[in-house]
Amino acid sequence: MDTTIIRNKFISLFGNTPILISAPGRINLIGEHTDYNDGFVLPAAIDKKVTFAIASNNSRKFRFYASDIDQHYETKNVQPAPYEFQWTNYLLGVLAQFENEGVELSGVDCVFESDIPIGAGLSSSAALECGFAYGLNKLLNAGFSDYQLVQMAQKAEHEYAGVMCGIMDQYASIFGKKDHVFQLDCRTHEHSYFRFEMKDYIIALVDTKVKHELASSKYNQRRKECETGVRFFKKINPGIQALRDVNLDMLEQYKNDLDPIIYKRCNYVVSENHRVIDACEAIEQHDFHRFGELMCQSHDGLKNQYKVSCKELDILVELTKSLDYVHGARMMGGGFGGCTINLIDRNEATTFQQEINDEYFKKTGIEPDFYFVNPDDGVQMMN
Ligand code: GLA
């Protein structure tokens, strides 16, 4: 990426030489809504990024400029900003975490621009948090480890955006690796990289272009439903700490004692954890047919058991069922809108785009957006 433009923009605004950072968005191949259940996920950072120019200033002022929307924001404290400056809360939330950790905050100037589509479920907010946290860590010589930065970025999301997200998005933005996906154990935070062979295949994201209201409140509600399931099983076996510790046999045994909704939510999470493990085996065996089947099963579970899909996502997935060059398709991320992720034959990318575009438009009146993405490196200094 050409960093001259953002550097020059920064210099013309603040007259100082910045450090430059890039932080990617993420995809998730499989393992949805498992991260906050101490389970497994299989994400990758992507070649869509937020680019930052950051420098200290000698006042206690925080001055931000969002280049894409041409908005400035300036403040002397790290209190959450008003709604129309929502984007600043991801940065202020990170500053607040540094302060909580006892770092003396001097003033900071920051300019950023992004090619991660907003509201499409590609974690543009995690990229904003992680890139800024990474930059501050360098600038202030704060000495936090990459893993601590992940945790601080996640807390910023909890406290300043009100979404009780798991750790996947921030983890992927920092630990992503070019040409690889990684399996993350969200309990131990150990991760292992898998080379994702993209010679014959391509990852296509199709953006429904809808984001339904209540997405974040439903997300928090699902978390609570999982916690209800854990409380139930804890009474039976006090060693159970999370749905990670529950297996399908236990679920069947206690099915009639559980609230039917809680049973469905738990069944989805327990099954999805298995699918992640199976999907990693499929990658090792280069079995993309199997991998695709698991993606489709994941969508079924998200739609019917976990109930975080929506009409538009289901239409997009359904449309792929008759296309034999699509190996797997499912909704991706939190749900209630955003993108589907599709694993397709590379040489059919154009056909795919045409067919899906026309059919989706016929059914919804919306023209979807398409993003063809590649697994890429996590957050980086660029100078
Ligand atoms: C959002 C959250 C993640 C994860 C996914 C669902 O992206 O930020 O932590 O829970 O939803 O898998």
mmCIF file of C-alpha atoms and ligand atoms in Angstrom:
data_model
loop_
_atom_site.group_PDB
_atom_site.id
_atom_site.type_symbol
_atom_site.label_atom_id
_atom_site.label_comp_id
_atom_site.label_asym_id
_atom_site.label_seq_id
_atom_site.Cartn_x
_atom_site.Cartn_y
_atom_site.Cartn_z
ATOM 1 C CA MET A 1 0.000 0.000 0.000
ATOM 2 C CA ASP A 2 1.190 3.510 -0.803
ATOM 3 C CA THR A 3 1.578 5.242 2.536
ATOM 4 C CA THR A 4 2.668 8.614 1.135
ATOM 5 C CA ILE A 5 -0.864 10.010 1.018
ATOM 6 C CA ILE A 6 -1.711 9.322 4.633
ATOM 7 C CA ARG A 7 1.704 10.482 5.826
ATOM 8 C CA ASN A 8 1.330 13.750 3.925
ATOM 9 C CA LYS A 9 -2.192 14.232 5.190
ATOM 10 C CA PHE A 10 -0.932 13.810 8.736
ATOM 11 C CA ILE A 11 1.945 16.247 8.212
ATOM 12 C CA SER A 12 -0.325 18.875 6.675
ATOM 13 C CA LEU A 13 -2.752 18.594 9.609
ATOM 14 C CA PHE A 14 -0.369 18.273 12.538
ATOM 15 C CA GLY A 15 3.067 19.254 11.206
ATOM 16 C CA ASN A 16 4.798 16.290 12.774
ATOM 17 C CA THR A 17 6.271 13.019 11.439
ATOM 18 C CA PRO A 18 4.066 10.042 12.350
ATOM 19 C CA ILE A 19 4.621 6.327 12.670
ATOM 20 C CA LEU A 20 2.528 4.317 10.218
ATOM 21 C CA ILE A 21 0.593 1.192 11.126
ATOM 22 C CA SER A 22 -1.716 -1.079 9.182
ATOM 23 C CA ALA A 23 -4.293 -3.328 10.845
ATOM 24 C CA PRO A 24 -6.443 -5.845 8.938
ATOM 25 C CA GLY A 25 -10.063 -6.896 9.121
ATOM 26 C CA ARG A 26 -10.826 -10.600 9.410
ATOM 27 C CA ILE A 27 -12.795 -13.472 7.978
ATOM 28 C CA ASN A 28 -13.835 -16.563 9.873
ATOM 29 C CA LEU A 29 -13.936 -19.835 7.946
ATOM 30 C CA ILE A 30 -15.843 -21.714 10.625
ATOM 31 C CA GLY A 31 -16.466 -21.582 14.380
ATOM 32 C CA GLU A 32 -19.094 -18.908 14.883
ATOM 33 C CA HIS A 33 -20.277 -17.788 18.331
ATOM 34 C CA THR A 34 -17.884 -20.287 19.888
ATOM 35 C CA ASP A 35 -15.223 -17.825 21.037
ATOM 36 C CA TYR A 36 -17.128 -16.597 24.097
ATOM 37 C CA ASN A 37 -17.909 -20.211 24.993
ATOM 38 C CA ASP A 38 -14.204 -21.074 25.426
ATOM 39 C CA GLY A 39 -14.414 -22.962 22.127
ATOM 40 C CA PHE A 40 -12.571 -23.055 18.799
ATOM 41 C CA VAL A 41 -12.554 -20.682 15.827
ATOM 42 C CA LEU A 42 -10.790 -20.679 12.457
ATOM 43 C CA PRO A 43 -10.254 -17.063 11.354
ATOM 44 C CA ALA A 44 -7.721 -15.258 9.176
ATOM 45 C CA ALA A 45 -6.689 -11.633 8.833
ATOM 46 C CA ILE A 46 -7.382 -10.306 5.325
ATOM 47 C CA ASP A 47 -5.912 -7.963 2.752
ATOM 48 C CA LYS A 48 -8.322 -5.187 3.687
ATOM 49 C CA LYS A 49 -6.932 -2.798 6.264
ATOM 50 C CA VAL A 50 -7.092 0.350 8.284
ATOM 51 C CA THR A 51 -3.958 2.459 7.826
ATOM 52 C CA PHE A 52 -2.934 4.811 10.620
ATOM 53 C CA ALA A 53 -0.541 7.711 10.990
ATOM 54 C CA ILE A 54 0.074 8.405 14.691
ATOM 55 C CA ALA A 55 2.353 10.708 16.681
ATOM 56 C CA SER A 56 2.558 12.144 20.185
ATOM 57 C CA ASN A 57 1.903 15.841 20.652
ATOM 58 C CA ASN A 58 3.024 17.854 23.617
ATOM 59 C CA SER A 59 -0.401 18.786 24.929
ATOM 60 C CA ARG A 60 -2.878 16.492 26.647
ATOM 61 C CA LYS A 61 -5.085 16.628 23.600
ATOM 62 C CA PHE A 62 -6.285 13.689 21.571
ATOM 63 C CA ARG A 63 -6.879 14.769 17.977
ATOM 64 C CA PHE A 64 -8.342 12.306 15.500
ATOM 65 C CA TYR A 65 -9.111 12.599 11.818
ATOM 66 C CA ALA A 66 -11.145 9.942 9.956
ATOM 67 C CA SER A 67 -10.002 10.597 6.438
ATOM 68 C CA ASP A 68 -12.687 8.525 4.645
ATOM 69 C CA ILE A 69 -15.561 10.504 6.142
ATOM 70 C CA ASP A 70 -13.620 13.753 6.569
ATOM 71 C CA GLN A 71 -14.466 14.084 10.281
ATOM 72 C CA HIS A 72 -12.281 15.633 12.970
ATOM 73 C CA TYR A 73 -12.589 15.044 16.692
ATOM 74 C CA GLU A 74 -10.630 16.627 19.503
ATOM 75 C CA THR A 75 -10.893 15.993 23.228
ATOM 76 C CA LYS A 76 -8.900 16.270 26.421
ATOM 77 C CA ASN A 77 -10.370 13.274 28.155
ATOM 78 C CA VAL A 78 -11.116 9.666 27.304
ATOM 79 C CA GLN A 79 -14.833 9.771 28.070
ATOM 80 C CA PRO A 80 -17.049 8.162 25.377
ATOM 81 C CA ALA A 81 -17.950 10.561 22.568
ATOM 82 C CA PRO A 82 -21.473 11.472 21.398
ATOM 83 C CA TYR A 83 -23.266 9.164 18.960
ATOM 84 C CA GLU A 84 -22.405 11.106 15.794
ATOM 85 C CA PHE A 85 -18.728 10.499 16.581
ATOM 86 C CA GLN A 86 -19.206 6.803 17.297
ATOM 87 C CA TRP A 87 -15.977 5.893 15.474
ATOM 88 C CA THR A 88 -13.894 7.824 18.000
ATOM 89 C CA ASN A 89 -15.069 5.518 20.780
ATOM 90 C CA TYR A 90 -12.946 2.678 19.437
ATOM 91 C CA LEU A 91 -9.885 4.914 19.804
ATOM 92 C CA LEU A 92 -10.949 6.467 23.111
ATOM 93 C CA GLY A 93 -11.781 2.993 24.417
ATOM 94 C CA VAL A 94 -8.198 1.923 23.699
ATOM 95 C CA LEU A 95 -6.736 5.047 25.327
ATOM 96 C CA ALA A 96 -8.853 4.303 28.396
ATOM 97 C CA GLN A 97 -7.347 0.809 28.594
ATOM 98 C CA PHE A 98 -3.819 2.210 28.490
ATOM 99 C CA GLU A 99 -4.769 4.593 31.271
ATOM 100 C CA ASN A 100 -6.323 1.748 33.311
ATOM 101 C CA GLU A 101 -3.068 -0.142 32.985
ATOM 102 C CA GLY A 102 -1.236 2.789 34.536
ATOM 103 C CA VAL A 103 0.281 4.289 31.385
ATOM 104 C CA GLU A 104 0.799 8.048 31.589
ATOM 105 C CA LEU A 105 -1.036 9.421 28.540
ATOM 106 C CA SER A 106 0.431 12.370 26.738
ATOM 107 C CA GLY A 107 -1.439 13.904 23.829
ATOM 108 C CA VAL A 108 -1.811 11.870 20.653
ATOM 109 C CA ASP A 109 -2.663 12.775 17.056
ATOM 110 C CA CYS A 110 -4.081 10.141 14.738
ATOM 111 C CA VAL A 111 -5.184 10.074 11.102
ATOM 112 C CA PHE A 112 -6.605 6.909 9.626
ATOM 113 C CA GLU A 113 -8.229 5.582 6.489
ATOM 114 C CA SER A 114 -9.700 2.207 5.722
ATOM 115 C CA ASP A 115 -10.673 -0.064 2.865
ATOM 116 C CA ILE A 116 -12.531 -2.478 5.168
ATOM 117 C CA PRO A 117 -16.230 -2.119 4.402
ATOM 118 C CA ILE A 118 -18.082 -0.793 7.454
ATOM 119 C CA GLY A 119 -20.967 -2.789 8.918
ATOM 120 C CA ALA A 120 -20.242 -5.789 6.680
ATOM 121 C CA GLY A 121 -19.060 -8.015 9.537
ATOM 122 C CA LEU A 122 -15.373 -7.852 8.586
ATOM 123 C CA SER A 123 -14.374 -6.397 11.956
ATOM 124 C CA SER A 124 -13.438 -2.914 10.893
ATOM 125 C CA SER A 125 -13.891 -1.879 14.526
ATOM 126 C CA ALA A 126 -11.447 -4.525 15.787
ATOM 127 C CA ALA A 127 -8.931 -3.306 13.180
ATOM 128 C CA LEU A 128 -9.397 0.244 14.445
ATOM 129 C CA GLU A 129 -8.853 -0.824 18.049
ATOM 130 C CA CYS A 130 -5.921 -3.136 17.340
ATOM 131 C CA GLY A 131 -4.027 -0.816 15.002
ATOM 132 C CA PHE A 132 -4.368 2.094 17.406
ATOM 133 C CA ALA A 133 -3.399 -0.048 20.410
ATOM 134 C CA TYR A 134 -0.362 -1.357 18.535
ATOM 135 C CA GLY A 135 0.660 2.167 17.524
ATOM 136 C CA LEU A 136 0.258 3.576 21.042
ATOM 137 C CA ASN A 137 2.284 0.715 22.462
ATOM 138 C CA LYS A 138 5.182 1.675 20.167
ATOM 139 C CA LEU A 139 4.799 5.404 20.600
ATOM 140 C CA LEU A 140 4.614 5.344 24.386
ATOM 141 C CA ASN A 141 7.081 2.460 24.811
ATOM 142 C CA ALA A 142 4.431 0.836 26.966
ATOM 143 C CA GLY A 143 5.822 -2.676 26.517
ATOM 144 C CA PHE A 144 2.547 -4.624 26.292
ATOM 145 C CA SER A 145 2.733 -8.022 24.601
ATOM 146 C CA ASP A 146 0.680 -8.690 21.477
ATOM 147 C CA TYR A 147 -1.667 -10.816 23.528
ATOM 148 C CA GLN A 148 -2.165 -8.028 26.085
ATOM 149 C CA LEU A 149 -2.998 -5.669 23.213
ATOM 150 C CA VAL A 150 -5.627 -8.152 22.001
ATOM 151 C CA GLN A 151 -7.205 -8.167 25.454
ATOM 152 C CA MET A 152 -7.118 -4.388 25.766
ATOM 153 C CA ALA A 153 -8.710 -3.969 22.326
ATOM 154 C CA GLN A 154 -11.447 -6.447 23.256
ATOM 155 C CA LYS A 155 -12.131 -4.543 26.493
ATOM 156 C CA ALA A 156 -12.377 -1.304 24.525
ATOM 157 C CA GLU A 157 -15.137 -2.922 22.455
ATOM 158 C CA HIS A 158 -16.946 -4.103 25.608
ATOM 159 C CA GLU A 159 -16.722 -0.823 27.440
ATOM 160 C CA TYR A 160 -16.957 1.774 24.671
ATOM 161 C CA ALA A 161 -19.134 0.030 22.062
ATOM 162 C CA GLY A 162 -21.253 -2.038 24.456
ATOM 163 C CA VAL A 163 -20.775 -5.278 22.496
ATOM 164 C CA MET A 164 -19.718 -8.151 24.730
ATOM 165 C CA CYS A 165 -17.684 -9.709 21.912
ATOM 166 C CA GLY A 166 -15.398 -12.704 22.266
ATOM 167 C CA ILE A 167 -11.710 -12.554 21.475
ATOM 168 C CA MET A 168 -11.667 -13.755 17.848
ATOM 169 C CA ASP A 169 -11.760 -10.479 15.897
ATOM 170 C CA GLN A 170 -9.045 -8.688 17.839
ATOM 171 C CA TYR A 171 -6.925 -11.839 17.938
ATOM 172 C CA ALA A 172 -7.142 -12.240 14.167
ATOM 173 C CA SER A 173 -6.282 -8.605 13.504
ATOM 174 C CA ILE A 174 -3.056 -8.981 15.525
ATOM 175 C CA PHE A 175 -2.021 -12.609 14.970
ATOM 176 C CA GLY A 176 -3.074 -13.149 11.319
ATOM 177 C CA LYS A 177 -0.510 -14.638 8.942
ATOM 178 C CA LYS A 178 -0.279 -14.333 5.165
ATOM 179 C CA ASP A 179 -1.685 -17.358 3.267
ATOM 180 C CA HIS A 180 -2.799 -19.011 6.517
ATOM 181 C CA VAL A 181 -5.893 -19.472 8.594
ATOM 182 C CA PHE A 182 -5.445 -20.309 12.252
ATOM 183 C CA GLN A 183 -7.225 -22.438 14.734
ATOM 184 C CA LEU A 184 -7.569 -20.572 18.006
ATOM 185 C CA ASP A 185 -8.415 -22.288 21.235
ATOM 186 C CA CYS A 186 -10.372 -19.540 22.959
ATOM 187 C CA ARG A 187 -9.780 -21.103 26.380
ATOM 188 C CA THR A 188 -6.007 -21.489 26.374
ATOM 189 C CA HIS A 189 -5.408 -18.865 23.654
ATOM 190 C CA GLU A 190 -3.063 -21.215 21.874
ATOM 191 C CA HIS A 191 -3.200 -20.951 18.139
ATOM 192 C CA SER A 192 -1.933 -23.068 15.262
ATOM 193 C CA TYR A 193 -1.590 -21.889 11.688
ATOM 194 C CA PHE A 194 -2.795 -23.899 8.709
ATOM 195 C CA ARG A 195 -1.581 -23.062 5.242
ATOM 196 C CA PHE A 196 -4.717 -22.297 3.239
ATOM 197 C CA GLU A 197 -4.055 -23.436 -0.293
ATOM 198 C CA MET A 198 -5.730 -20.876 -2.560
ATOM 199 C CA LYS A 199 -4.378 -21.996 -5.925
ATOM 200 C CA ASP A 200 -7.636 -23.492 -7.193
ATOM 201 C CA TYR A 201 -10.044 -21.828 -4.788
ATOM 202 C CA ILE A 202 -11.006 -18.342 -3.822
ATOM 203 C CA ILE A 203 -12.815 -16.884 -0.834
ATOM 204 C CA ALA A 204 -15.731 -14.749 -1.928
ATOM 205 C CA LEU A 205 -17.607 -12.591 0.549
ATOM 206 C CA VAL A 206 -21.043 -11.460 -0.462
ATOM 207 C CA ASP A 207 -22.397 -8.480 1.424
ATOM 208 C CA THR A 208 -26.165 -8.575 1.980
ATOM 209 C CA LYS A 209 -25.954 -4.778 2.480
ATOM 210 C CA VAL A 210 -28.289 -5.083 5.443
ATOM 211 C CA LYS A 211 -27.549 -4.692 9.113
ATOM 212 C CA HIS A 212 -30.620 -5.377 11.156
ATOM 213 C CA GLU A 213 -31.401 -3.331 14.235
ATOM 214 C CA LEU A 214 -30.850 -5.168 17.505
ATOM 215 C CA ALA A 215 -27.822 -7.035 16.123
ATOM 216 C CA SER A 216 -25.712 -6.141 19.151
ATOM 217 C CA SER A 217 -28.466 -6.606 21.725
ATOM 218 C CA LYS A 218 -29.282 -10.042 20.266
ATOM 219 C CA TYR A 219 -25.589 -10.864 20.355
ATOM 220 C CA ASN A 220 -25.463 -10.059 24.074
ATOM 221 C CA GLN A 221 -28.677 -12.058 24.547
ATOM 222 C CA ARG A 222 -27.119 -15.150 22.927
ATOM 223 C CA ARG A 223 -24.205 -14.881 25.320
ATOM 224 C CA LYS A 224 -26.645 -14.858 28.230
ATOM 225 C CA GLU A 225 -28.488 -17.897 26.870
ATOM 226 C CA CYS A 226 -25.183 -19.791 26.724
ATOM 227 C CA GLU A 227 -24.448 -18.753 30.303
ATOM 228 C CA THR A 228 -27.865 -20.107 31.334
ATOM 229 C CA GLY A 229 -26.897 -23.439 29.757
ATOM 230 C CA VAL A 230 -23.586 -23.431 31.635
ATOM 231 C CA ARG A 231 -25.327 -22.726 34.952
ATOM 232 C CA PHE A 232 -27.617 -25.707 34.351
ATOM 233 C CA PHE A 233 -24.764 -28.124 33.627
ATOM 234 C CA LYS A 234 -22.651 -26.746 36.453
ATOM 235 C CA LYS A 235 -25.260 -27.987 38.915
ATOM 236 C CA ILE A 236 -24.771 -31.473 37.515
ATOM 237 C CA ASN A 237 -21.012 -31.241 37.302
ATOM 238 C CA PRO A 238 -19.347 -28.321 39.110
ATOM 239 C CA GLY A 239 -16.267 -28.758 36.900
ATOM 240 C CA ILE A 240 -18.146 -27.321 33.929
ATOM 241 C CA GLN A 241 -16.936 -23.794 33.291
ATOM 242 C CA ALA A 242 -18.212 -23.146 29.772
ATOM 243 C CA LEU A 243 -20.099 -24.857 26.932
ATOM 244 C CA ARG A 244 -16.674 -26.100 25.839
ATOM 245 C CA ASP A 245 -16.968 -28.641 28.674
ATOM 246 C CA VAL A 246 -20.374 -29.957 27.609
ATOM 247 C CA ASN A 247 -20.658 -32.818 25.107
ATOM 248 C CA LEU A 248 -23.479 -34.044 22.878
ATOM 249 C CA ASP A 249 -24.221 -37.086 25.087
ATOM 250 C CA MET A 250 -24.797 -34.865 28.113
ATOM 251 C CA LEU A 251 -27.021 -32.610 26.068
ATOM 252 C CA GLU A 252 -29.170 -35.536 24.947
ATOM 253 C CA GLN A 253 -29.334 -36.949 28.456
ATOM 254 C CA TYR A 254 -30.709 -33.691 29.895
ATOM 255 C CA LYS A 255 -32.640 -32.522 26.856
ATOM 256 C CA ASN A 256 -36.033 -32.738 28.554
ATOM 257 C CA ASP A 257 -34.873 -30.844 31.635
ATOM 258 C CA LEU A 258 -33.546 -27.943 29.639
ATOM 259 C CA ASP A 259 -35.562 -25.055 28.287
ATOM 260 C CA PRO A 260 -35.972 -25.942 24.563
ATOM 261 C CA ILE A 261 -34.416 -22.658 23.428
ATOM 262 C CA ILE A 262 -31.398 -23.111 25.685
ATOM 263 C CA TYR A 263 -31.059 -26.694 24.462
ATOM 264 C CA LYS A 264 -30.912 -25.524 20.829
ATOM 265 C CA ARG A 265 -28.340 -22.814 21.572
ATOM 266 C CA CYS A 266 -26.129 -25.273 23.474
ATOM 267 C CA ASN A 267 -26.506 -27.953 20.821
ATOM 268 C CA TYR A 268 -25.365 -25.513 18.153
ATOM 269 C CA VAL A 269 -22.262 -24.409 20.099
ATOM 270 C CA VAL A 270 -21.189 -27.940 21.043
ATOM 271 C CA SER A 271 -21.638 -29.144 17.435
ATOM 272 C CA GLU A 272 -19.854 -26.120 15.978
ATOM 273 C CA ASN A 273 -16.795 -26.798 18.131
ATOM 274 C CA HIS A 274 -16.613 -30.283 16.608
ATOM 275 C CA ARG A 275 -16.942 -28.822 13.139
ATOM 276 C CA VAL A 276 -13.899 -26.588 13.674
ATOM 277 C CA ILE A 277 -11.774 -29.569 14.657
ATOM 278 C CA ASP A 278 -13.094 -31.547 11.650
ATOM 279 C CA ALA A 279 -12.483 -28.579 9.323
ATOM 280 C CA CYS A 280 -8.815 -28.421 10.386
ATOM 281 C CA GLU A 281 -8.456 -32.102 9.611
ATOM 282 C CA ALA A 282 -10.049 -31.495 6.211
ATOM 283 C CA ILE A 283 -7.501 -28.742 5.479
ATOM 284 C CA GLU A 284 -4.647 -31.062 6.382
ATOM 285 C CA GLN A 285 -6.056 -33.671 4.015
ATOM 286 C CA HIS A 286 -6.690 -31.037 1.279
ATOM 287 C CA ASP A 287 -10.300 -32.171 1.359
ATOM 288 C CA PHE A 288 -12.122 -28.993 0.384
ATOM 289 C CA HIS A 289 -15.284 -30.888 -0.410
ATOM 290 C CA ARG A 290 -15.525 -31.935 3.242
ATOM 291 C CA PHE A 291 -14.525 -28.458 4.356
ATOM 292 C CA GLY A 292 -17.379 -26.977 2.331
ATOM 293 C CA GLU A 293 -19.891 -29.428 3.773
ATOM 294 C CA LEU A 294 -18.913 -28.342 7.262
ATOM 295 C CA MET A 295 -19.427 -24.691 6.308
ATOM 296 C CA CYS A 296 -22.944 -25.520 5.094
ATOM 297 C CA GLN A 297 -23.735 -27.408 8.308
ATOM 298 C CA SER A 298 -22.500 -24.419 10.266
ATOM 299 C CA HIS A 299 -24.954 -22.172 8.426
ATOM 300 C CA ASP A 300 -27.833 -24.547 9.118
ATOM 301 C CA GLY A 301 -27.027 -24.458 12.808
ATOM 302 C CA LEU A 302 -26.709 -20.668 12.885
ATOM 303 C CA LYS A 303 -30.014 -20.350 11.083
ATOM 304 C CA ASN A 304 -32.124 -22.991 12.811
ATOM 305 C CA GLN A 305 -30.607 -23.535 16.230
ATOM 306 C CA TYR A 306 -28.702 -20.408 17.158
ATOM 307 C CA LYS A 307 -31.055 -18.148 15.180
ATOM 308 C CA VAL A 308 -28.646 -15.369 14.295
ATOM 309 C CA SER A 309 -29.146 -15.429 10.532
ATOM 310 C CA CYS A 310 -31.676 -13.330 8.605
ATOM 311 C CA LYS A 311 -33.708 -13.562 5.430
ATOM 312 C CA GLU A 312 -31.061 -11.918 3.230
ATOM 313 C CA LEU A 313 -28.210 -14.147 4.470
ATOM 314 C CA ASP A 314 -30.346 -17.242 3.992
ATOM 315 C CA ILE A 315 -31.208 -16.212 0.423
ATOM 316 C CA LEU A 316 -27.517 -15.802 -0.421
ATOM 317 C CA VAL A 317 -26.643 -19.207 1.012
ATOM 318 C CA GLU A 318 -29.635 -20.881 -0.654
ATOM 319 C CA LEU A 319 -28.666 -19.471 -4.049
ATOM 320 C CA THR A 320 -25.299 -21.242 -3.898
ATOM 321 C CA LYS A 321 -26.894 -24.675 -3.387
ATOM 322 C CA SER A 322 -27.399 -25.245 -7.129
ATOM 323 C CA LEU A 323 -23.895 -24.022 -8.089
ATOM 324 C CA ASP A 324 -21.500 -26.950 -8.192
ATOM 325 C CA TYR A 325 -18.426 -24.705 -8.157
ATOM 326 C CA VAL A 326 -19.394 -23.404 -4.706
ATOM 327 C CA HIS A 327 -17.984 -25.820 -2.130
ATOM 328 C CA GLY A 328 -19.323 -24.158 0.977
ATOM 329 C CA ALA A 329 -21.304 -21.080 1.978
ATOM 330 C CA ARG A 330 -22.449 -19.686 5.287
ATOM 331 C CA MET A 331 -23.160 -16.484 7.134
ATOM 332 C CA MET A 332 -20.098 -15.051 8.809
ATOM 333 C CA GLY A 333 -19.576 -13.177 12.080
ATOM 334 C CA GLY A 334 -22.191 -12.075 14.578
ATOM 335 C CA GLY A 335 -25.101 -12.359 12.122
ATOM 336 C CA PHE A 336 -28.366 -10.428 11.472
ATOM 337 C CA GLY A 337 -26.794 -9.031 8.302
ATOM 338 C CA GLY A 338 -23.302 -8.514 6.963
ATOM 339 C CA CYS A 339 -21.621 -11.022 4.661
ATOM 340 C CA THR A 340 -21.716 -14.648 3.677
ATOM 341 C CA ILE A 341 -18.398 -16.418 3.154
ATOM 342 C CA ASN A 342 -18.139 -18.734 0.142
ATOM 343 C CA LEU A 343 -15.424 -21.131 -0.886
ATOM 344 C CA ILE A 344 -15.540 -21.328 -4.689
ATOM 345 C CA ASP A 345 -13.490 -22.490 -7.663
ATOM 346 C CA ARG A 346 -11.131 -19.687 -8.581
ATOM 347 C CA ASN A 347 -11.911 -19.747 -12.302
ATOM 348 C CA GLU A 348 -15.651 -19.344 -11.647
ATOM 349 C CA ALA A 349 -15.366 -16.089 -9.714
ATOM 350 C CA THR A 350 -16.900 -13.943 -12.460
ATOM 351 C CA THR A 351 -19.772 -16.353 -13.122
ATOM 352 C CA PHE A 352 -20.448 -16.534 -9.392
ATOM 353 C CA GLN A 353 -20.620 -12.777 -9.106
ATOM 354 C CA GLN A 354 -23.030 -12.460 -12.040
ATOM 355 C CA GLU A 355 -25.346 -15.257 -10.984
ATOM 356 C CA ILE A 356 -25.580 -14.266 -7.348
ATOM 357 C CA ASN A 357 -25.894 -10.581 -8.134
ATOM 358 C CA ASP A 358 -28.862 -11.089 -10.470
ATOM 359 C CA GLU A 359 -30.718 -13.609 -8.356
ATOM 360 C CA TYR A 360 -30.233 -11.740 -5.078
ATOM 361 C CA PHE A 361 -31.406 -8.543 -6.719
ATOM 362 C CA LYS A 362 -34.512 -10.291 -8.069
ATOM 363 C CA LYS A 363 -35.379 -11.606 -4.626
ATOM 364 C CA THR A 364 -34.554 -8.584 -2.486
ATOM 365 C CA GLY A 365 -34.245 -5.512 -4.697
ATOM 366 C CA ILE A 366 -30.722 -5.029 -3.288
ATOM 367 C CA GLU A 367 -27.478 -5.210 -5.262
ATOM 368 C CA PRO A 368 -25.001 -7.100 -3.102
ATOM 369 C CA ASP A 369 -21.304 -6.200 -2.868
ATOM 370 C CA PHE A 370 -18.593 -8.769 -3.554
ATOM 371 C CA TYR A 371 -15.168 -8.962 -1.945
ATOM 372 C CA PHE A 372 -12.571 -11.503 -2.982
ATOM 373 C CA VAL A 373 -10.120 -11.670 -0.104
ATOM 374 C CA ASN A 374 -6.874 -13.401 0.793
ATOM 375 C CA PRO A 375 -5.515 -14.397 4.191
ATOM 376 C CA ASP A 376 -2.893 -11.829 5.139
ATOM 377 C CA ASP A 377 -0.568 -10.697 7.928
ATOM 378 C CA GLY A 378 -1.803 -9.153 11.158
ATOM 379 C CA VAL A 379 -1.077 -5.636 12.391
ATOM 380 C CA GLN A 380 2.256 -4.140 11.287
ATOM 381 C CA MET A 381 4.452 -1.080 11.434
ATOM 382 C CA MET A 382 4.924 0.338 7.960
ATOM 383 C CA ASN A 383 7.972 2.573 8.494
HETATM 384 C C1 GLA B 1 -18.557 -11.045 16.380
HETATM 385 C C2 GLA B 1 -17.756 -10.990 17.681
HETATM 386 C C3 GLA B 1 -16.806 -12.191 17.794
HETATM 387 C C4 GLA B 1 -17.558 -13.495 17.578
HETATM 388 C C5 GLA B 1 -18.420 -13.429 16.321
HETATM 389 C C6 GLA B 1 -19.296 -14.629 16.167
HETATM 390 O O1 GLA B 1 -17.710 -10.889 15.283
HETATM 391 O O2 GLA B 1 -16.999 -9.800 17.743
HETATM 392 O O3 GLA B 1 -16.166 -12.188 19.053
HETATM 393 O O4 GLA B 1 -18.304 -13.857 18.701
HETATM 394 O O5 GLA B 1 -19.252 -12.274 16.297
HETATM 395 O O6 GLA B 1 -18.527 -15.753 15.959
#
